[in-house]
């Protein structure tokens, strides 16, 4: 979970320059819903308050429960979480990155924030990786990764490209109202502008 800048520092300039470096991004609104469910479905944050990992309380996550499986019950809790995080760590706050991710050591860099692009740049805003792929388009870029990453050669997308940390939830658009949709955009505007993401309404069922 180290940023590109932190990894560059850890391995050294020569090794970093010789390596193939890539990053993945995803729709910011989908990412927020997925993160909410994933954190509350995993062992660290699924435990009762007071017994779970400290970062769960730091990030103001509600007490996990069977309500997660219901869109109707999860939606108000998700919206409350978004509003609570925005109040506690608004854009510009020294710990605003908690809206999008934990510390992971990346907080040493002043430009690290809730956006995904902040993981991939240096202090001047220069991109430090060779390629940035959208998660939604990963399958079409799989051949490129197979050519560039030795361990992926011969690995079909069905075996290597599927989500390894899946969370169970409905289409992300069902969890938002206008206010929470705008809040996410305030934090992730750099990602929205750079990668052309839009808020997409669910098409059809499921």
PDB file of C-alpha atoms in Angstrom, residues 6-205:
ATOM      1  CA  UNK A   6       7.487   5.912  -1.034  1.00  0.00           C
ATOM      2  CA  UNK A   7       8.346   2.850  -3.106  1.00  0.00           C
ATOM      3  CA  UNK A   8      10.818   4.875  -5.152  1.00  0.00           C
ATOM      4  CA  UNK A   9      12.511   5.979  -1.944  1.00  0.00           C
ATOM      5  CA  UNK A  10      12.543   2.412  -0.564  1.00  0.00           C
ATOM      6  CA  UNK A  11      14.113   0.676  -3.580  1.00  0.00           C
ATOM      7  CA  UNK A  12      16.380   3.500  -4.730  1.00  0.00           C
ATOM      8  CA  UNK A  13      16.439   5.576  -7.891  1.00  0.00           C
ATOM      9  CA  UNK A  14      18.354   3.057 -10.033  1.00  0.00           C
ATOM     10  CA  UNK A  15      16.074   0.102  -9.282  1.00  0.00           C
ATOM     11  CA  UNK A  16      12.990   2.285  -9.662  1.00  0.00           C
ATOM     12  CA  UNK A  17      14.140   3.555 -13.032  1.00  0.00           C
ATOM     13  CA  UNK A  18      14.775   0.020 -14.314  1.00  0.00           C
ATOM     14  CA  UNK A  19      11.436  -1.385 -13.143  1.00  0.00           C
ATOM     15  CA  UNK A  20       8.118  -1.459 -14.954  1.00  0.00           C
ATOM     16  CA  UNK A  21       5.755   0.616 -12.820  1.00  0.00           C
ATOM     17  CA  UNK A  22       1.987   0.630 -13.160  1.00  0.00           C
ATOM     18  CA  UNK A  23      -1.031   1.598 -11.076  1.00  0.00           C
ATOM     19  CA  UNK A  24      -4.750   0.912 -11.057  1.00  0.00           C
ATOM     20  CA  UNK A  25      -7.544   3.419 -10.504  1.00  0.00           C
ATOM     21  CA  UNK A  26     -11.291   2.993 -10.308  1.00  0.00           C
ATOM     22  CA  UNK A  27     -14.452   5.070 -10.324  1.00  0.00           C
ATOM     23  CA  UNK A  28     -14.216   7.192  -7.141  1.00  0.00           C
ATOM     24  CA  UNK A  29     -17.865   6.741  -6.172  1.00  0.00           C
ATOM     25  CA  UNK A  30     -17.679   2.978  -6.698  1.00  0.00           C
ATOM     26  CA  UNK A  31     -14.410   2.851  -4.789  1.00  0.00           C
ATOM     27  CA  UNK A  32     -15.937   4.543  -1.742  1.00  0.00           C
ATOM     28  CA  UNK A  33     -18.851   2.118  -1.565  1.00  0.00           C
ATOM     29  CA  UNK A  34     -16.584  -0.874  -2.105  1.00  0.00           C
ATOM     30  CA  UNK A  35     -14.157   0.313   0.567  1.00  0.00           C
ATOM     31  CA  UNK A  36     -16.965   0.846   3.097  1.00  0.00           C
ATOM     32  CA  UNK A  37     -18.249  -2.692   2.622  1.00  0.00           C
ATOM     33  CA  UNK A  38     -14.828  -4.305   2.407  1.00  0.00           C
ATOM     34  CA  UNK A  39     -13.593  -2.739   5.634  1.00  0.00           C
ATOM     35  CA  UNK A  40     -16.713  -3.780   7.523  1.00  0.00           C
ATOM     36  CA  UNK A  41     -16.707  -7.299   6.075  1.00  0.00           C
ATOM     37  CA  UNK A  42     -13.084  -8.053   6.966  1.00  0.00           C
ATOM     38  CA  UNK A  43     -11.861  -9.390  10.298  1.00  0.00           C
ATOM     39  CA  UNK A  44     -10.211  -6.131  11.388  1.00  0.00           C
ATOM     40  CA  UNK A  45     -13.342  -3.982  11.270  1.00  0.00           C
ATOM     41  CA  UNK A  46     -16.022  -6.676  11.603  1.00  0.00           C
ATOM     42  CA  UNK A  47     -15.278  -7.038  15.320  1.00  0.00           C
ATOM     43  CA  UNK A  48     -17.207  -5.021  17.914  1.00  0.00           C
ATOM     44  CA  UNK A  49     -16.153  -1.462  18.648  1.00  0.00           C
ATOM     45  CA  UNK A  50     -13.382  -1.525  21.228  1.00  0.00           C
ATOM     46  CA  UNK A  51     -12.116  -4.868  19.932  1.00  0.00           C
ATOM     47  CA  UNK A  52     -11.497  -4.012  16.303  1.00  0.00           C
ATOM     48  CA  UNK A  53      -8.383  -2.398  14.837  1.00  0.00           C
ATOM     49  CA  UNK A  54      -7.796   1.220  15.849  1.00  0.00           C
ATOM     50  CA  UNK A  55      -8.005   2.482  12.272  1.00  0.00           C
ATOM     51  CA  UNK A  56     -11.657   1.395  12.094  1.00  0.00           C
ATOM     52  CA  UNK A  57     -12.587   3.821  14.854  1.00  0.00           C
ATOM     53  CA  UNK A  58     -10.205   6.484  13.567  1.00  0.00           C
ATOM     54  CA  UNK A  59     -12.066   6.416  10.274  1.00  0.00           C
ATOM     55  CA  UNK A  60     -15.430   6.587  12.059  1.00  0.00           C
ATOM     56  CA  UNK A  61     -16.754   3.330  10.637  1.00  0.00           C
ATOM     57  CA  UNK A  62     -20.032   2.158  12.167  1.00  0.00           C
ATOM     58  CA  UNK A  63     -20.405  -1.088  14.051  1.00  0.00           C
ATOM     59  CA  UNK A  64     -20.545  -3.924  11.518  1.00  0.00           C
ATOM     60  CA  UNK A  65     -23.605  -6.137  11.421  1.00  0.00           C
ATOM     61  CA  UNK A  66     -26.045  -8.074   9.214  1.00  0.00           C
ATOM     62  CA  UNK A  67     -27.401  -4.740   7.985  1.00  0.00           C
ATOM     63  CA  UNK A  68     -24.502  -4.670   5.509  1.00  0.00           C
ATOM     64  CA  UNK A  69     -26.318  -7.211   3.330  1.00  0.00           C
ATOM     65  CA  UNK A  70     -29.342  -4.916   2.919  1.00  0.00           C
ATOM     66  CA  UNK A  71     -29.153  -1.933   0.584  1.00  0.00           C
ATOM     67  CA  UNK A  72     -32.000  -0.249   2.452  1.00  0.00           C
ATOM     68  CA  UNK A  73     -30.228  -0.611   5.801  1.00  0.00           C
ATOM     69  CA  UNK A  74     -26.686   0.034   4.570  1.00  0.00           C
ATOM     70  CA  UNK A  75     -27.500   3.184   2.604  1.00  0.00           C
ATOM     71  CA  UNK A  76     -28.271   5.532   5.530  1.00  0.00           C
ATOM     72  CA  UNK A  77     -25.199   4.270   7.397  1.00  0.00           C
ATOM     73  CA  UNK A  78     -22.996   4.764   4.358  1.00  0.00           C
ATOM     74  CA  UNK A  79     -24.300   8.300   3.836  1.00  0.00           C
ATOM     75  CA  UNK A  80     -23.813   9.119   7.505  1.00  0.00           C
ATOM     76  CA  UNK A  81     -20.240   7.816   7.305  1.00  0.00           C
ATOM     77  CA  UNK A  82     -19.478  10.000   4.286  1.00  0.00           C
ATOM     78  CA  UNK A  83     -20.879  13.066   6.059  1.00  0.00           C
ATOM     79  CA  UNK A  84     -19.064  12.263   9.319  1.00  0.00           C
ATOM     80  CA  UNK A  85     -15.730  11.806   7.560  1.00  0.00           C
ATOM     81  CA  UNK A  86     -16.186  15.056   5.642  1.00  0.00           C
ATOM     82  CA  UNK A  87     -16.869  16.883   8.906  1.00  0.00           C
ATOM     83  CA  UNK A  88     -13.905  15.322  10.723  1.00  0.00           C
ATOM     84  CA  UNK A  89     -11.352  15.391   7.898  1.00  0.00           C
ATOM     85  CA  UNK A  90     -12.489  17.976   5.332  1.00  0.00           C
ATOM     86  CA  UNK A  91     -10.503  18.682   2.156  1.00  0.00           C
ATOM     87  CA  UNK A  92      -7.361  20.515   3.199  1.00  0.00           C
ATOM     88  CA  UNK A  93      -7.198  18.815   6.606  1.00  0.00           C
ATOM     89  CA  UNK A  94      -3.766  17.277   7.376  1.00  0.00           C
ATOM     90  CA  UNK A  95      -5.446  13.856   7.591  1.00  0.00           C
ATOM     91  CA  UNK A  96      -7.883  14.217   4.725  1.00  0.00           C
ATOM     92  CA  UNK A  97      -6.360  11.113   3.164  1.00  0.00           C
ATOM     93  CA  UNK A  98      -8.335   9.051   5.698  1.00  0.00           C
ATOM     94  CA  UNK A  99     -11.406   9.711   3.585  1.00  0.00           C
ATOM     95  CA  UNK A 100      -9.825   7.532   0.904  1.00  0.00           C
ATOM     96  CA  UNK A 101      -7.225   5.356   2.636  1.00  0.00           C
ATOM     97  CA  UNK A 102      -5.219   4.675   5.759  1.00  0.00           C
ATOM     98  CA  UNK A 103      -1.792   6.151   6.424  1.00  0.00           C
ATOM     99  CA  UNK A 104       0.450   3.323   5.127  1.00  0.00           C
ATOM    100  CA  UNK A 105       3.467   5.587   5.699  1.00  0.00           C
ATOM    101  CA  UNK A 106       2.438   7.754   2.764  1.00  0.00           C
ATOM    102  CA  UNK A 107       1.481  10.635   5.041  1.00  0.00           C
ATOM    103  CA  UNK A 108       5.161  11.640   5.133  1.00  0.00           C
ATOM    104  CA  UNK A 109       4.485  13.401   1.796  1.00  0.00           C
ATOM    105  CA  UNK A 110       2.477  16.612   2.029  1.00  0.00           C
ATOM    106  CA  UNK A 111       0.725  15.994  -1.303  1.00  0.00           C
ATOM    107  CA  UNK A 112      -0.744  12.635  -0.213  1.00  0.00           C
ATOM    108  CA  UNK A 113      -4.518  13.018   0.067  1.00  0.00           C
ATOM    109  CA  UNK A 114      -7.757  11.122  -0.529  1.00  0.00           C
ATOM    110  CA  UNK A 115      -7.369  11.087  -4.317  1.00  0.00           C
ATOM    111  CA  UNK A 116      -5.919   8.113  -6.138  1.00  0.00           C
ATOM    112  CA  UNK A 117      -3.593  10.193  -8.291  1.00  0.00           C
ATOM    113  CA  UNK A 118      -1.822  11.476  -5.163  1.00  0.00           C
ATOM    114  CA  UNK A 119      -0.422   7.952  -4.763  1.00  0.00           C
ATOM    115  CA  UNK A 120       1.250   8.131  -8.172  1.00  0.00           C
ATOM    116  CA  UNK A 121       2.984  11.521  -8.295  1.00  0.00           C
ATOM    117  CA  UNK A 122       5.905  13.330  -6.722  1.00  0.00           C
ATOM    118  CA  UNK A 123       5.880  16.696  -4.985  1.00  0.00           C
ATOM    119  CA  UNK A 124       5.851  18.521  -8.326  1.00  0.00           C
ATOM    120  CA  UNK A 125       2.866  16.555  -9.566  1.00  0.00           C
ATOM    121  CA  UNK A 126       4.910  14.491 -12.039  1.00  0.00           C
ATOM    122  CA  UNK A 127       3.562  10.970 -12.573  1.00  0.00           C
ATOM    123  CA  UNK A 128       6.054   8.374 -11.332  1.00  0.00           C
ATOM    124  CA  UNK A 129       4.572   5.278 -12.987  1.00  0.00           C
ATOM    125  CA  UNK A 130       4.741   4.101 -16.593  1.00  0.00           C
ATOM    126  CA  UNK A 131       1.086   3.141 -17.009  1.00  0.00           C
ATOM    127  CA  UNK A 132      -2.175   3.827 -15.210  1.00  0.00           C
ATOM    128  CA  UNK A 133      -5.026   1.439 -15.938  1.00  0.00           C
ATOM    129  CA  UNK A 134      -8.672   1.780 -15.025  1.00  0.00           C
ATOM    130  CA  UNK A 135      -9.922  -1.211 -13.062  1.00  0.00           C
ATOM    131  CA  UNK A 136     -13.023  -1.161 -15.249  1.00  0.00           C
ATOM    132  CA  UNK A 137     -10.778  -1.702 -18.300  1.00  0.00           C
ATOM    133  CA  UNK A 138      -8.304  -4.128 -16.758  1.00  0.00           C
ATOM    134  CA  UNK A 139      -9.294  -7.065 -18.917  1.00  0.00           C
ATOM    135  CA  UNK A 140      -8.444  -5.245 -22.148  1.00  0.00           C
ATOM    136  CA  UNK A 141      -5.064  -4.226 -20.729  1.00  0.00           C
ATOM    137  CA  UNK A 142      -4.270  -7.691 -19.378  1.00  0.00           C
ATOM    138  CA  UNK A 143      -2.100  -8.621 -22.404  1.00  0.00           C
ATOM    139  CA  UNK A 144       0.065  -5.548 -21.748  1.00  0.00           C
ATOM    140  CA  UNK A 145       0.543  -6.561 -18.137  1.00  0.00           C
ATOM    141  CA  UNK A 146       1.364 -10.098 -19.184  1.00  0.00           C
ATOM    142  CA  UNK A 147       4.085  -8.802 -21.482  1.00  0.00           C
ATOM    143  CA  UNK A 148       5.565  -6.475 -18.891  1.00  0.00           C
ATOM    144  CA  UNK A 149       5.167  -8.482 -15.654  1.00  0.00           C
ATOM    145  CA  UNK A 150       6.989 -11.815 -15.714  1.00  0.00           C
ATOM    146  CA  UNK A 151       4.816 -13.470 -13.075  1.00  0.00           C
ATOM    147  CA  UNK A 152       1.682 -12.844 -15.161  1.00  0.00           C
ATOM    148  CA  UNK A 153       2.914 -14.512 -18.340  1.00  0.00           C
ATOM    149  CA  UNK A 154       0.664 -17.407 -19.180  1.00  0.00           C
ATOM    150  CA  UNK A 155      -1.834 -16.429 -16.486  1.00  0.00           C
ATOM    151  CA  UNK A 156      -5.317 -15.949 -17.983  1.00  0.00           C
ATOM    152  CA  UNK A 157      -7.302 -12.938 -16.877  1.00  0.00           C
ATOM    153  CA  UNK A 158      -9.874 -15.218 -15.249  1.00  0.00           C
ATOM    154  CA  UNK A 159      -7.181 -16.458 -12.850  1.00  0.00           C
ATOM    155  CA  UNK A 160      -5.165 -13.306 -12.291  1.00  0.00           C
ATOM    156  CA  UNK A 161      -7.426 -10.386 -13.058  1.00  0.00           C
ATOM    157  CA  UNK A 162     -10.405 -11.114 -10.863  1.00  0.00           C
ATOM    158  CA  UNK A 163     -10.840  -9.137  -7.679  1.00  0.00           C
ATOM    159  CA  UNK A 164      -8.928 -10.729  -4.825  1.00  0.00           C
ATOM    160  CA  UNK A 165     -10.650  -8.614  -2.149  1.00  0.00           C
ATOM    161  CA  UNK A 166     -14.279  -8.600  -3.292  1.00  0.00           C
ATOM    162  CA  UNK A 167     -16.995  -6.934  -1.281  1.00  0.00           C
ATOM    163  CA  UNK A 168     -20.681  -7.700  -1.593  1.00  0.00           C
ATOM    164  CA  UNK A 169     -22.921  -4.760  -2.399  1.00  0.00           C
ATOM    165  CA  UNK A 170     -25.344  -3.401  -4.968  1.00  0.00           C
ATOM    166  CA  UNK A 171     -24.466  -0.934  -7.721  1.00  0.00           C
ATOM    167  CA  UNK A 172     -22.732   2.028  -6.109  1.00  0.00           C
ATOM    168  CA  UNK A 173     -25.246   4.605  -7.345  1.00  0.00           C
ATOM    169  CA  UNK A 174     -27.923   3.172  -5.050  1.00  0.00           C
ATOM    170  CA  UNK A 175     -26.044   4.286  -1.922  1.00  0.00           C
ATOM    171  CA  UNK A 176     -25.729   7.990  -2.694  1.00  0.00           C
ATOM    172  CA  UNK A 177     -27.850  11.075  -2.432  1.00  0.00           C
ATOM    173  CA  UNK A 178     -26.944  14.434  -3.971  1.00  0.00           C
ATOM    174  CA  UNK A 179     -25.049  15.599  -0.895  1.00  0.00           C
ATOM    175  CA  UNK A 180     -22.838  12.524  -0.505  1.00  0.00           C
ATOM    176  CA  UNK A 181     -22.250  12.377  -4.241  1.00  0.00           C
ATOM    177  CA  UNK A 182     -20.926  15.945  -4.113  1.00  0.00           C
ATOM    178  CA  UNK A 183     -18.776  15.221  -1.059  1.00  0.00           C
ATOM    179  CA  UNK A 184     -16.946  12.398  -2.822  1.00  0.00           C
ATOM    180  CA  UNK A 185     -16.425  14.639  -5.847  1.00  0.00           C
ATOM    181  CA  UNK A 186     -14.837  17.312  -3.649  1.00  0.00           C
ATOM    182  CA  UNK A 187     -12.177  14.884  -2.458  1.00  0.00           C
ATOM    183  CA  UNK A 188     -11.688  13.086  -5.769  1.00  0.00           C
ATOM    184  CA  UNK A 189     -11.953  15.920  -8.283  1.00  0.00           C
ATOM    185  CA  UNK A 190      -8.373  15.338  -9.424  1.00  0.00           C
ATOM    186  CA  UNK A 191      -9.247  11.727 -10.297  1.00  0.00           C
ATOM    187  CA  UNK A 192     -12.522  12.713 -11.948  1.00  0.00           C
ATOM    188  CA  UNK A 193     -10.783  15.295 -14.131  1.00  0.00           C
ATOM    189  CA  UNK A 194      -7.726  13.232 -15.008  1.00  0.00           C
ATOM    190  CA  UNK A 195      -9.434   9.915 -15.732  1.00  0.00           C
ATOM    191  CA  UNK A 196     -12.792  11.142 -16.991  1.00  0.00           C
ATOM    192  CA  UNK A 197     -14.935   9.374 -14.432  1.00  0.00           C
ATOM    193  CA  UNK A 198     -18.635  10.198 -14.112  1.00  0.00           C
ATOM    194  CA  UNK A 199     -21.375   9.155 -11.727  1.00  0.00           C
ATOM    195  CA  UNK A 200     -23.257   6.425 -13.550  1.00  0.00           C
ATOM    196  CA  UNK A 201     -26.744   5.345 -12.649  1.00  0.00           C
ATOM    197  CA  UNK A 202     -27.458   1.631 -12.462  1.00  0.00           C
ATOM    198  CA  UNK A 203     -28.585   0.158 -15.747  1.00  0.00           C
ATOM    199  CA  UNK A 204     -31.108  -2.628 -15.446  1.00  0.00           C
ATOM    200  CA  UNK A 205     -31.212  -4.841 -12.390  1.00  0.00           C
TER     201      UNK A 205
END
